[in-house]
Backbone as CSV, one residue per row, in Angstrom:
resi,resn,N_x,N_y,N_z,CA_x,CA_y,CA_z,C_x,C_y,C_z
1,UNK,62.149,54.784,95.773,62.490,54.697,97.186,63.173,53.364,97.453
2,UNK,64.328,53.389,98.135,65.127,52.187,98.349,64.562,51.353,99.496
3,UNK,64.884,50.033,99.460,64.521,49.171,100.584,65.541,49.256,101.710
4,UNK,66.635,49.977,101.498,67.610,50.205,102.569,68.769,49.239,102.584
5,UNK,68.698,48.125,101.832,69.774,47.132,101.906,71.092,47.688,101.362
6,UNK,71.040,48.456,100.291,72.271,49.033,99.736,72.878,50.033,100.707
7,UNK,72.021,50.780,101.412,72.524,51.720,102.403,73.180,50.986,103.571
8,UNK,72.598,49.877,103.978,73.172,49.087,105.071,74.561,48.580,104.704
9,UNK,74.734,48.125,103.456,76.053,47.653,103.011,77.052,48.816,102.992
10,UNK,76.588,49.979,102.557,77.468,51.156,102.560,77.881,51.506,103.988
11,UNK,76.925,51.468,104.923,77.232,51.767,106.323,78.254,50.787,106.887
12,UNK,78.127,49.514,106.519,79.099,48.511,106.985,80.500,48.829,106.473
13,UNK,80.585,49.287,105.237,81.891,49.627,104.670,82.501,50.829,105.384
14,UNK,81.661,51.828,105.699,82.151,53.001,106.423,82.634,52.592,107.815
15,UNK,81.866,51.746,108.497,82.242,51.309,109.842,83.569,50.554,109.821
16,UNK,83.759,49.681,108.820,85.021,48.945,108.713,86.185,49.897,108.450
17,UNK,85.953,50.915,107.634,87.014,51.878,107.342,87.398,52.662,108.592
18,UNK,86.396,53.090,109.362,86.669,53.827,110.596,87.428,52.955,111.578
19,UNK,87.007,51.706,111.725,87.687,50.793,112.645,89.160,50.629,112.262
20,UNK,89.440,50.519,110.960,90.816,50.299,110.522,91.657,51.571,110.657
21,UNK,91.061,52.735,110.477,91.806,53.995,110.544,92.183,54.331,111.981
22,UNK,91.219,54.239,112.906,91.478,54.649,114.288,91.844,53.481,115.194
23,UNK,91.788,52.256,114.662,92.203,51.103,115.448,91.223,50.700,116.519
24,UNK,89.951,50.918,116.289,88.929,50.552,117.265,88.010,49.490,116.672
25,UNK,87.522,48.629,117.535,86.510,47.654,117.138,85.234,48.029,117.880
26,UNK,84.406,48.827,117.227,83.229,49.387,117.881,82.086,48.384,117.909
27,UNK,81.378,48.362,119.030,80.153,47.583,119.109,79.070,48.311,118.318
28,UNK,77.932,47.664,118.144,76.835,48.295,117.409,76.360,49.560,118.119
29,UNK,76.302,49.518,119.461,75.872,50.701,120.213,76.868,51.847,120.053
30,UNK,78.147,51.524,120.066,79.175,52.560,119.913,79.180,53.129,118.500
31,UNK,78.969,52.284,117.498,78.904,52.770,116.128,77.670,53.659,115.931
32,UNK,76.563,53.313,116.600,75.367,54.154,116.527,75.646,55.532,117.123
33,UNK,76.408,55.571,118.228,76.790,56.873,118.798,77.640,57.662,117.805
34,UNK,78.597,56.995,117.174,79.467,57.677,116.216,78.681,58.230,115.042
35,UNK,77.577,57.586,114.706,76.796,58.002,113.541,75.867,59.169,113.840
36,UNK,75.749,59.553,115.108,74.945,60.737,115.412,75.694,61.999,114.992
37,UNK,74.953,63.099,114.843,75.579,64.374,114.563,76.460,64.818,115.715
38,UNK,77.405,65.697,115.433,78.341,66.161,116.456,77.603,66.851,117.594
39,UNK,76.575,67.636,117.283,75.827,68.347,118.322,75.035,67.408,119.222
40,UNK,74.844,66.155,118.782,74.149,65.156,119.596,75.131,64.187,120.230
41,UNK,76.395,64.601,120.331,77.391,63.777,120.997,78.020,62.717,120.134
42,UNK,77.791,62.770,118.816,78.358,61.775,117.923,79.558,62.310,117.162
43,UNK,79.901,61.613,116.084,81.050,62.011,115.262,80.629,62.475,113.876
44,UNK,79.335,62.572,113.637,78.855,63.063,112.350,78.931,62.055,111.225
45,UNK,79.146,60.762,111.549,79.218,59.716,110.520,77.815,59.147,110.300
46,UNK,77.006,59.903,109.626,75.596,59.554,109.462,75.414,58.159,108.868
47,UNK,74.510,57.398,109.449,74.136,56.117,108.874,73.189,56.367,107.706
48,UNK,73.606,55.956,106.521,72.759,56.153,105.348,71.439,55.403,105.491
49,UNK,71.481,54.219,106.117,70.271,53.424,106.289,69.246,54.153,107.154
50,UNK,69.711,54.964,108.090,68.810,55.673,108.990,68.390,57.034,108.421
51,UNK,69.285,57.667,107.667,69.036,59.055,107.260,68.590,59.221,105.814
52,UNK,68.531,58.115,105.028,68.095,58.295,103.652,66.680,58.857,103.560
53,UNK,65.715,58.468,104.413,64.380,59.072,104.279,64.396,60.589,104.475
54,UNK,65.252,61.068,105.408,65.351,62.512,105.625,65.890,63.200,104.379
55,UNK,66.918,62.595,103.756,67.492,63.181,102.538,66.476,63.188,101.398
56,UNK,65.754,62.079,101.260,64.772,61.993,100.174,63.641,62.983,100.392
57,UNK,63.124,63.037,101.613,62.030,63.968,101.897,62.461,65.409,101.669
58,UNK,63.651,65.759,102.138,64.131,67.133,101.972,64.229,67.493,100.493
59,UNK,64.762,66.587,99.696,64.919,66.853,98.267,63.572,66.919,97.568
60,UNK,62.710,65.923,97.828,61.434,65.843,97.118,60.491,66.982,97.503
61,UNK,60.456,67.330,98.779,59.534,68.377,99.235,59.941,69.749,98.715
62,UNK,61.243,70.031,98.738,61.695,71.372,98.375,61.782,71.587,96.863
63,UNK,61.811,70.507,96.087,61.925,70.665,94.629,60.629,70.343,93.896
64,UNK,59.592,69.917,94.600,58.356,69.481,93.942,57.768,70.585,93.062
65,UNK,57.639,71.790,93.620,57.029,72.884,92.861,57.876,73.263,91.646
66,UNK,59.195,73.275,91.801,60.078,73.611,90.690,60.024,72.550,89.593
67,UNK,59.958,71.294,90.022,59.860,70.215,89.036,58.553,70.319,88.234
68,UNK,57.475,70.688,88.901,56.194,70.887,88.215,56.274,72.053,87.243
69,UNK,57.028,73.069,87.641,57.177,74.230,86.778,57.967,73.884,85.512
70,UNK,58.994,73.062,85.666,59.796,72.656,84.511,59.072,71.637,83.639
71,UNK,58.335,70.748,84.296,57.655,69.678,83.565,56.240,69.522,84.119
72,UNK,55.240,70.013,83.426,53.852,69.915,83.921,53.403,68.484,84.169
73,UNK,54.074,67.520,83.530,53.691,66.114,83.697,54.492,65.430,84.809
74,UNK,55.284,66.206,85.546,56.100,65.612,86.620,55.226,64.915,87.654
75,UNK,54.109,65.544,88.016,53.186,64.967,88.999,51.783,65.442,88.679
76,UNK,50.810,64.625,89.004,49.423,64.979,88.729,48.880,65.995,89.725
77,UNK,49.470,66.052,90.910,48.928,66.880,91.983,49.971,67.889,92.424
78,UNK,49.515,69.100,92.773,50.431,70.116,93.283,50.884,69.820,94.707
79,UNK,50.155,68.961,95.390,50.507,68.609,96.766,51.571,67.503,96.739
80,UNK,52.777,67.784,97.248,53.816,66.734,97.214,53.442,65.506,98.028
81,UNK,52.583,65.677,99.039,52.199,64.533,99.881,51.225,63.603,99.179
82,UNK,50.842,63.940,97.927,50.033,63.014,97.137,50.907,62.013,96.396
83,UNK,52.230,62.203,96.458,53.175,61.318,95.782,53.398,60.075,96.641
84,UNK,53.215,58.900,96.058,53.324,57.649,96.811,54.741,57.432,97.332
85,UNK,55.759,57.811,96.552,57.140,57.626,96.999,57.453,58.515,98.206
86,UNK,56.950,59.733,98.207,57.167,60.626,99.345,56.489,60.064,100.583
87,UNK,55.303,59.517,100.415,54.601,58.933,101.560,55.351,57.715,102.101
88,UNK,55.938,56.907,101.210,56.713,55.756,101.670,57.963,56.220,102.419
89,UNK,58.586,57.270,101.914,59.763,57.809,102.611,59.366,58.373,103.970
90,UNK,58.212,59.010,104.055,57.734,59.542,105.332,57.476,58.409,106.327
91,UNK,56.897,57.314,105.856,56.669,56.158,106.731,57.994,55.591,107.226
92,UNK,58.988,55.482,106.326,60.308,54.963,106.715,60.974,55.896,107.717
93,UNK,60.798,57.190,107.524,61.363,58.180,108.457,60.726,58.043,109.836
94,UNK,59.410,57.945,109.879,58.703,57.855,111.161,58.967,56.545,111.885
95,UNK,59.315,55.503,111.146,59.623,54.222,111.788,60.832,54.326,112.714
96,UNK,61.694,55.304,112.473,62.898,55.472,113.301,62.671,56.412,114.472
97,UNK,61.439,56.883,114.651,61.134,57.858,115.694,60.093,57.308,116.670
98,UNK,60.142,57.746,117.930,59.062,57.401,118.848,57.766,58.098,118.417
99,UNK,56.661,57.593,118.891,55.357,58.110,118.441,55.234,59.618,118.625
100,UNK,55.729,60.137,119.748,55.562,61.559,120.048,56.367,62.462,119.120
101,UNK,57.351,61.920,118.420,58.224,62.738,117.579,57.965,62.525,116.085
102,UNK,56.985,61.713,115.734,56.739,61.428,114.326,56.136,62.627,113.602
103,UNK,56.400,62.691,112.291,55.908,63.792,111.473,54.575,63.422,110.841
104,UNK,53.668,64.365,110.851,52.408,64.190,110.134,52.546,64.795,108.740
105,UNK,51.520,64.576,107.910,51.541,65.151,106.567,51.571,66.672,106.643
106,UNK,50.845,67.237,107.580,50.832,68.703,107.712,52.199,69.222,108.157
107,UNK,52.888,68.450,109.002,54.253,68.840,109.404,55.167,68.915,108.185
108,UNK,55.032,67.951,107.278,55.859,67.936,106.075,55.551,69.123,105.179
109,UNK,54.278,69.439,105.042,53.923,70.591,104.205,54.502,71.875,104.786
110,UNK,54.568,71.945,106.108,55.111,73.142,106.756,56.610,73.288,106.515
111,UNK,57.281,72.183,106.202,58.722,72.238,105.958,59.058,72.852,104.608
112,UNK,58.100,72.802,103.663,58.354,73.333,102.327,58.632,74.835,102.430
113,UNK,59.780,75.244,101.916,60.147,76.654,101.953,60.971,77.051,103.158
114,UNK,61.071,76.159,104.165,61.885,76.478,105.338,63.348,76.155,105.048
115,UNK,64.277,76.818,105.749,65.696,76.592,105.469,66.205,75.278,106.060
116,UNK,67.192,74.669,105.394,67.912,73.508,105.888,66.965,72.391,106.327
117,UNK,66.117,71.969,105.395,65.101,70.962,105.709,65.753,69.649,106.147
118,UNK,66.752,69.192,105.396,67.372,67.918,105.757,68.047,68.009,107.123
119,UNK,68.660,69.159,107.426,69.283,69.322,108.732,68.245,69.215,109.847
120,UNK,67.078,69.813,109.643,66.009,69.721,110.641,65.555,68.279,110.831
121,UNK,65.372,67.575,109.719,64.898,66.197,109.803,65.943,65.285,110.437
122,UNK,67.209,65.455,110.060,68.269,64.624,110.631,68.482,64.933,112.107
123,UNK,68.336,66.190,112.489,68.499,66.534,113.897,67.432,65.850,114.750
124,UNK,66.222,65.750,114.223,65.155,65.063,114.957,65.520,63.589,115.166
125,UNK,66.104,62.967,114.160,66.544,61.575,114.300,67.661,61.461,115.337
126,UNK,68.610,62.394,115.297,69.728,62.371,116.248,69.229,62.548,117.682
127,UNK,68.304,63.470,117.877,67.782,63.718,119.224,67.068,62.487,119.767
128,UNK,66.304,61.821,118.912,65.615,60.603,119.348,66.609,59.500,119.668
129,UNK,67.669,59.391,118.856,68.704,58.382,119.084,69.443,58.659,120.394
130,UNK,69.773,59.915,120.648,70.457,60.272,121.889,69.579,59.988,123.099
131,UNK,68.302,60.327,123.011,67.406,60.091,124.137,67.278,58.601,124.436
132,UNK,67.188,57.784,123.404,67.112,56.329,123.612,68.395,55.812,124.246
133,UNK,69.535,56.377,123.852,70.826,55.979,124.417,70.892,56.351,125.887
134,UNK,70.450,57.552,126.224,70.485,58.008,127.618,69.618,57.134,128.521
135,UNK,68.508,56.679,127.999,67.569,55.899,128.807,68.111,54.527,129.184
136,UNK,69.035,54.000,128.407,69.547,52.653,128.703,70.926,52.683,129.366
137,UNK,71.473,53.893,129.622,72.790,54.014,130.247,72.678,54.221,131.748
138,UNK,73.751,53.905,132.480,73.769,54.216,133.906,74.091,55.693,134.095
139,UNK,74.088,56.140,135.359,74.217,57.569,135.653,75.545,58.138,135.152
140,UNK,76.635,57.380,135.326,77.950,57.879,134.904,78.011,58.065,133.391
141,UNK,77.530,57.064,132.648,77.564,57.164,131.192,76.600,58.235,130.687
142,UNK,75.458,58.403,131.365,74.538,59.470,130.969,75.206,60.829,131.103
143,UNK,75.928,61.028,132.213,76.623,62.301,132.415,77.657,62.535,131.322
144,UNK,78.375,61.479,130.937,79.383,61.615,129.885,78.740,61.953,128.544
145,UNK,77.639,61.253,128.211,76.971,61.512,126.939,76.421,62.930,126.885
146,UNK,75.846,63.398,127.989,75.297,64.758,128.020,76.406,65.799,127.891
147,UNK,77.557,65.520,128.504,78.673,66.463,128.385,79.194,66.522,126.956
148,UNK,79.159,65.385,126.242,79.636,65.364,124.865,78.666,66.070,123.920
149,UNK,77.414,66.241,124.351,76.413,66.918,123.522,76.317,68.411,123.824
150,UNK,77.148,68.913,124.745,77.126,70.337,125.066,77.744,71.148,123.931
151,UNK,77.380,72.420,123.870,77.912,73.298,122.829,79.436,73.336,122.892
152,UNK,80.070,73.095,121.783,81.524,73.169,121.691,82.253,71.899,122.052
153,UNK,81.547,70.908,122.633,82.237,69.687,123.066,82.799,68.900,121.887
154,UNK,82.200,69.022,120.715,82.690,68.286,119.551,83.464,69.140,118.574
155,UNK,83.917,70.311,119.023,84.615,71.219,118.106,85.892,70.609,117.545
156,UNK,86.522,69.713,118.315,87.776,69.109,117.829,87.539,68.260,116.585
157,UNK,86.297,67.807,116.384,85.973,67.025,115.197,85.718,67.908,113.984
158,UNK,85.382,69.164,114.220,85.012,70.075,113.148,86.142,71.013,112.748
159,UNK,87.211,71.062,113.552,88.295,72.001,113.303,89.331,71.409,112.342
160,UNK,89.886,72.269,111.513,90.965,71.853,110.619,92.272,71.780,111.408
161,UNK,92.913,70.618,111.494,94.154,70.508,112.270,95.216,71.480,111.766
162,UNK,95.873,72.155,112.700,96.922,73.103,112.338,97.954,73.144,113.451
163,UNK,99.173,72.703,113.154,100.248,72.762,114.142,100.621,74.211,114.422
164,UNK,100.616,75.049,113.387,100.975,76.464,113.548,100.024,77.158,114.511
165,UNK,98.735,76.874,114.386,97.734,77.512,115.241,97.453,76.727,116.518
166,UNK,98.287,75.730,116.791,98.137,74.900,117.990,96.746,74.255,118.050
167,UNK,96.307,73.794,116.926,95.003,73.135,116.841,95.153,71.742,116.243
168,UNK,96.239,71.061,116.620,96.477,69.699,116.148,96.628,68.775,117.352
169,UNK,95.969,67.625,117.288,96.040,66.640,118.361,96.931,65.488,117.930
170,UNK,97.689,64.952,118.882,98.434,63.724,118.625,97.428,62.606,118.370
171,UNK,97.789,61.661,117.531,96.853,60.593,117.162,96.368,59.823,118.382
172,UNK,97.258,59.576,119.354,96.844,58.856,120.565,95.829,59.669,121.365
173,UNK,96.033,60.985,121.430,95.090,61.843,122.141,93.736,61.854,121.440
174,UNK,93.782,61.885,120.104,92.536,61.898,119.336,91.736,60.620,119.568
175,UNK,92.417,59.485,119.520,91.732,58.205,119.728,91.191,58.119,121.155
176,UNK,91.966,58.619,122.124,91.503,58.625,123.517,90.230,59.451,123.657
177,UNK,90.181,60.603,123.008,88.995,61.452,123.074,87.814,60.778,122.390
178,UNK,88.065,60.085,121.280,86.996,59.340,120.619,86.438,58.262,121.537
179,UNK,87.315,57.557,122.232,86.859,56.507,123.151,85.981,57.097,124.245
180,UNK,86.396,58.227,124.804,85.590,58.878,125.829,84.215,59.258,125.266
181,UNK,84.212,59.767,124.058,82.975,60.254,123.446,82.007,59.112,123.132
182,UNK,82.564,57.952,122.777,81.732,56.827,122.352,81.536,55.788,123.452
183,UNK,82.011,56.079,124.663,81.890,55.161,125.809,82.612,53.841,125.537
184,UNK,83.827,53.957,125.030,84.691,52.792,124.829,85.656,52.716,126.012
185,UNK,85.884,51.516,126.547,86.799,51.354,127.678,88.217,51.767,127.293
186,UNK,88.872,52.514,128.187,90.260,52.932,127.978,91.241,52.015,128.689
187,UNK,90.790,51.398,129.804,91.689,50.574,130.617,91.049,49.213,130.870
188,UNK,91.870,48.178,131.042,91.318,46.858,131.353,90.795,46.806,132.781
189,UNK,89.937,45.861,133.032,89.390,45.685,134.379,90.506,45.292,135.348
190,UNK,90.490,45.900,136.533,91.453,45.551,137.565,92.746,46.321,137.519
191,UNK,92.890,47.292,136.636,94.132,48.075,136.578,94.117,49.151,137.659
192,UNK,95.278,49.700,137.952,95.404,50.728,138.984,96.130,51.936,138.431
193,UNK,95.949,53.083,139.092,96.590,54.323,138.666,98.098,54.217,138.905
194,UNK,98.947,54.518,137.917,100.396,54.386,138.102,100.973,55.459,139.034
195,UNK,100.194,56.478,139.375,100.709,57.567,140.213,100.275,57.447,141.665
196,UNK,98.984,57.121,141.881,98.494,57.060,143.264,98.084,55.656,143.673
197,UNK,98.168,54.685,142.751,97.848,53.263,142.958,96.370,53.016,143.277
198,UNK,95.528,54.041,143.142,94.090,53.836,143.341,93.533,53.003,142.192
199,UNK,92.420,52.290,142.413,91.826,51.514,141.327,91.461,52.422,140.150
200,UNK,91.765,51.993,138.955,91.469,52.763,137.746,90.206,52.210,137.104
201,UNK,89.209,53.062,136.930,87.989,52.624,136.265,88.255,52.463,134.765
202,UNK,87.433,51.644,134.115,87.668,51.319,132.710,87.555,52.546,131.807
203,UNK,86.698,53.481,132.142,86.467,54.642,131.269,87.487,55.752,131.485
204,UNK,88.336,55.647,132.494,89.370,56.641,132.700,88.927,57.889,133.436
205,UNK,87.793,57.836,134.136,87.339,59.010,134.891,88.351,59.383,135.973
206,UNK,88.976,58.383,136.594,89.956,58.675,137.647,91.114,59.515,137.119
207,UNK,91.530,59.266,135.868,92.661,60.002,135.300,92.378,61.497,135.206
208,UNK,91.097,61.867,135.096,90.733,63.281,135.026,90.751,63.941,136.397
209,UNK,90.665,63.142,137.445,90.556,63.688,138.795,91.820,63.526,139.626
210,UNK,92.687,62.610,139.245,93.874,62.329,140.042,94.785,63.553,140.108
211,UNK,95.191,63.914,141.317,96.047,65.096,141.510,97.532,64.737,141.467
212,UNK,97.847,63.468,141.357,99.247,63.040,141.323,99.764,63.048,139.879
213,UNK,101.079,63.100,139.761,101.685,63.015,138.439,101.826,64.325,137.707
214,UNK,101.211,65.402,138.200,101.371,66.712,137.581,100.511,66.975,136.370
215,UNK,99.581,66.065,136.059,98.751,66.261,134.865,97.891,67.518,134.975
216,UNK,97.350,67.754,136.179,96.475,68.915,136.328,97.253,70.217,136.117
217,UNK,98.489,70.264,136.594,99.318,71.460,136.391,99.632,71.652,134.915
218,UNK,99.974,70.544,134.222,100.258,70.648,132.789,99.008,71.069,132.018
219,UNK,97.868,70.555,132.434,96.599,70.915,131.795,96.352,72.420,131.964
220,UNK,96.573,72.901,133.187,96.407,74.325,133.471,97.341,75.167,132.599
221,UNK,98.618,74.758,132.517,99.585,75.550,131.765,99.297,75.539,130.267
222,UNK,98.834,74.409,129.757,98.480,74.353,128.336,97.290,75.257,128.045
223,UNK,96.313,75.257,128.946,95.144,76.124,128.761,95.562,77.589,128.813
224,UNK,96.410,77.928,129.782,96.915,79.296,129.902,97.652,79.727,128.650
225,UNK,98.552,78.868,128.157,99.367,79.226,126.998,98.521,79.330,125.733
226,UNK,97.529,78.445,125.603,96.661,78.511,124.426,95.867,79.811,124.416
227,UNK,95.335,80.192,125.582,94.574,81.441,125.667,95.478,82.635,125.348
228,UNK,96.701,82.623,125.881,97.634,83.712,125.607,97.961,83.782,124.119
229,UNK,98.105,82.606,123.484,98.397,82.574,122.047,97.248,83.188,121.252
230,UNK,96.007,82.851,121.620,94.848,83.412,120.925,94.781,84.924,121.109
231,UNK,95.092,85.395,122.325,95.107,86.835,122.578,96.208,87.520,121.775
232,UNK,97.342,86.832,121.638,98.458,87.391,120.862,98.061,87.562,119.397
233,UNK,97.392,86.552,118.848,96.964,86.646,117.445,95.910,87.727,117.257
234,UNK,95.183,88.082,118.335,94.173,89.142,118.260,94.764,90.528,118.527
235,UNK,96.070,90.585,118.760,96.721,91.868,118.968,96.506,92.472,120.338
236,UNK,96.258,91.637,121.352,95.968,92.143,122.700,97.205,92.220,123.590
237,UNK,98.360,91.857,123.077,99.637,91.949,123.800,99.564,91.333,125.195
238,UNK,99.236,90.051,125.321,99.116,89.428,126.642,100.475,89.240,127.312
239,UNK,100.446,89.229,128.646,101.630,88.915,129.439,101.303,87.693,130.287
240,UNK,102.129,86.664,130.178,101.904,85.427,130.922,102.620,85.505,132.270
241,UNK,101.877,85.202,133.342,102.440,85.185,134.694,103.174,86.505,135.012
242,UNK,102.523,87.625,134.753,103.147,88.939,134.987,103.372,89.175,136.479
243,UNK,104.538,89.737,136.821,104.870,90.033,138.216,104.562,91.501,138.542
244,UNK,104.687,91.828,139.848,104.569,93.193,140.345,103.194,93.805,140.055
245,UNK,102.165,92.988,140.169,100.813,93.510,139.975,100.176,93.958,141.289
246,UNK,100.674,93.458,142.418,100.102,93.791,143.721,100.913,94.901,144.385
247,UNK,100.217,95.733,145.105,100.870,96.825,145.829,101.698,96.239,146.975
248,UNK,102.940,96.691,147.145,103.768,96.176,148.256,103.071,96.372,149.591
249,UNK,103.162,95.365,150.459,102.509,95.394,151.768,103.534,95.009,152.819
250,UNK,103.851,95.923,153.765,104.861,95.606,154.796,104.530,94.357,155.598
251,UNK,103.242,94.068,155.757,102.845,92.892,156.530,102.993,91.596,155.734
252,UNK,103.183,91.721,154.433,103.343,90.529,153.598,104.559,90.728,152.697
253,UNK,105.759,90.561,153.226,106.972,90.764,152.424,106.979,89.864,151.184
254,UNK,107.417,90.444,150.075,107.508,89.690,148.831,106.209,89.605,148.064
255,UNK,105.146,90.244,148.595,103.852,90.132,147.922,103.880,90.747,146.528
256,UNK,104.734,91.781,146.339,104.785,92.433,145.036,105.343,91.513,143.957
257,UNK,105.980,90.397,144.366,106.522,89.467,143.384,105.559,88.323,143.048
258,UNK,104.404,88.351,143.696,103.402,87.322,143.385,102.847,87.530,141.978
259,UNK,102.328,86.466,141.417,101.820,86.526,140.041,100.342,86.116,140.037
260,UNK,99.458,87.065,140.340,98.034,86.732,140.470,97.320,86.546,139.135
261,UNK,97.970,86.869,138.020,97.318,86.743,136.710,98.019,85.683,135.882
262,UNK,97.283,84.638,135.505,97.852,83.699,134.529,98.131,84.432,133.229
263,UNK,97.185,85.272,132.825,97.350,86.091,131.625,96.876,87.503,131.941
264,UNK,97.736,88.472,131.705,97.398,89.880,131.904,97.209,90.541,130.547
265,UNK,96.063,91.192,130.368,95.800,91.955,129.158,95.911,93.436,129.511
266,UNK,96.918,94.129,129.009,97.123,95.535,129.388,95.928,96.424,129.085
267,UNK,95.201,96.138,128.013,94.023,96.931,127.649,92.885,95.970,127.334
268,UNK,91.771,96.149,128.042,90.614,95.275,127.834,89.365,96.125,127.797
269,UNK,88.385,95.846,128.607,87.122,96.580,128.571,87.312,98.023,129.048
270,UNK,86.787,98.976,128.283,86.864,100.406,128.607,88.307,100.850,128.842
271,UNK,89.192,100.256,128.035,90.612,100.617,128.058,91.271,100.351,129.406
272,UNK,90.693,99.440,130.191,91.264,99.056,131.471,91.954,97.694,131.338
273,UNK,92.995,97.445,132.149,93.654,96.128,132.091,92.766,95.037,132.685
274,UNK,93.085,93.815,132.359,92.335,92.671,132.885,93.308,91.574,133.278
275,UNK,93.121,91.009,134.462,93.934,89.888,134.954,93.055,88.641,134.922
276,UNK,93.459,87.636,134.175,92.688,86.409,134.056,93.438,85.252,134.688
277,UNK,92.711,84.461,135.465,93.297,83.314,136.142,92.485,82.076,135.790
278,UNK,93.166,80.961,135.546,92.499,79.729,135.144,92.624,78.683,136.248
279,UNK,91.600,77.860,136.372,91.621,76.773,137.356,91.040,75.520,136.714
280,UNK,91.705,74.395,136.923,91.213,73.104,136.443,90.442,72.456,137.576
281,UNK,89.160,72.237,137.351,88.305,71.767,138.447,87.970,70.305,138.366
282,UNK,88.468,69.577,137.349,88.184,68.153,137.282,89.367,67.395,136.729
């Protein structure tokens, strides 16, 4: 069982590499966020110093019986929790958790034979790390962190970039999204919005809400076009901004030329057409 110093040096090297690749100088708190799993609002860059006990426990617990079968002298006891190294790893693991989330010896025995043991153990560490982060943040940052931990919020980190499939981000957009995810300031203090001249907050929340400059319209159109592209690849023959969907009305001249569907699917549920409309609400 390691004392953790070699893992700490490895983590420092990973952090320096990330800083040089994306051009960010992350604080310790921001690097800790990045080291959480994607489902916990992080970037999946696990800290070896924090997660080595989970890896060791998962390996030792799940292979103990097999090792005994191959080598009767592997251990004196059939109970893996009688192994001093496993107990030291368990203590190191629990040191990173609050009292209410720590594992007992019986909890460890229950993990033997269960699927994805290391994933379960690492997720517990991530959840505790996220909860500690939420407790020390203000309301705005808590809302941002919780939104980044929602299902699908980190999919851009897990997807294979593809220009053909419209699943590639410009490097500036990627770095901007990373900053939002890790609570890194996007703008200097005292700056103003170039479109409406309102004060610009450092985290860029105003940029998501500002109705000037046409960003919301472009956002809407990109979402519409992406959805239509996905429907096209699924063979649903979508029509973008289809006209003549409304019945002509003498009291409303020209109504038949309105386009109430951002995307029209000629055949959908029960062989009926479907008109889908998108709205950007933030």
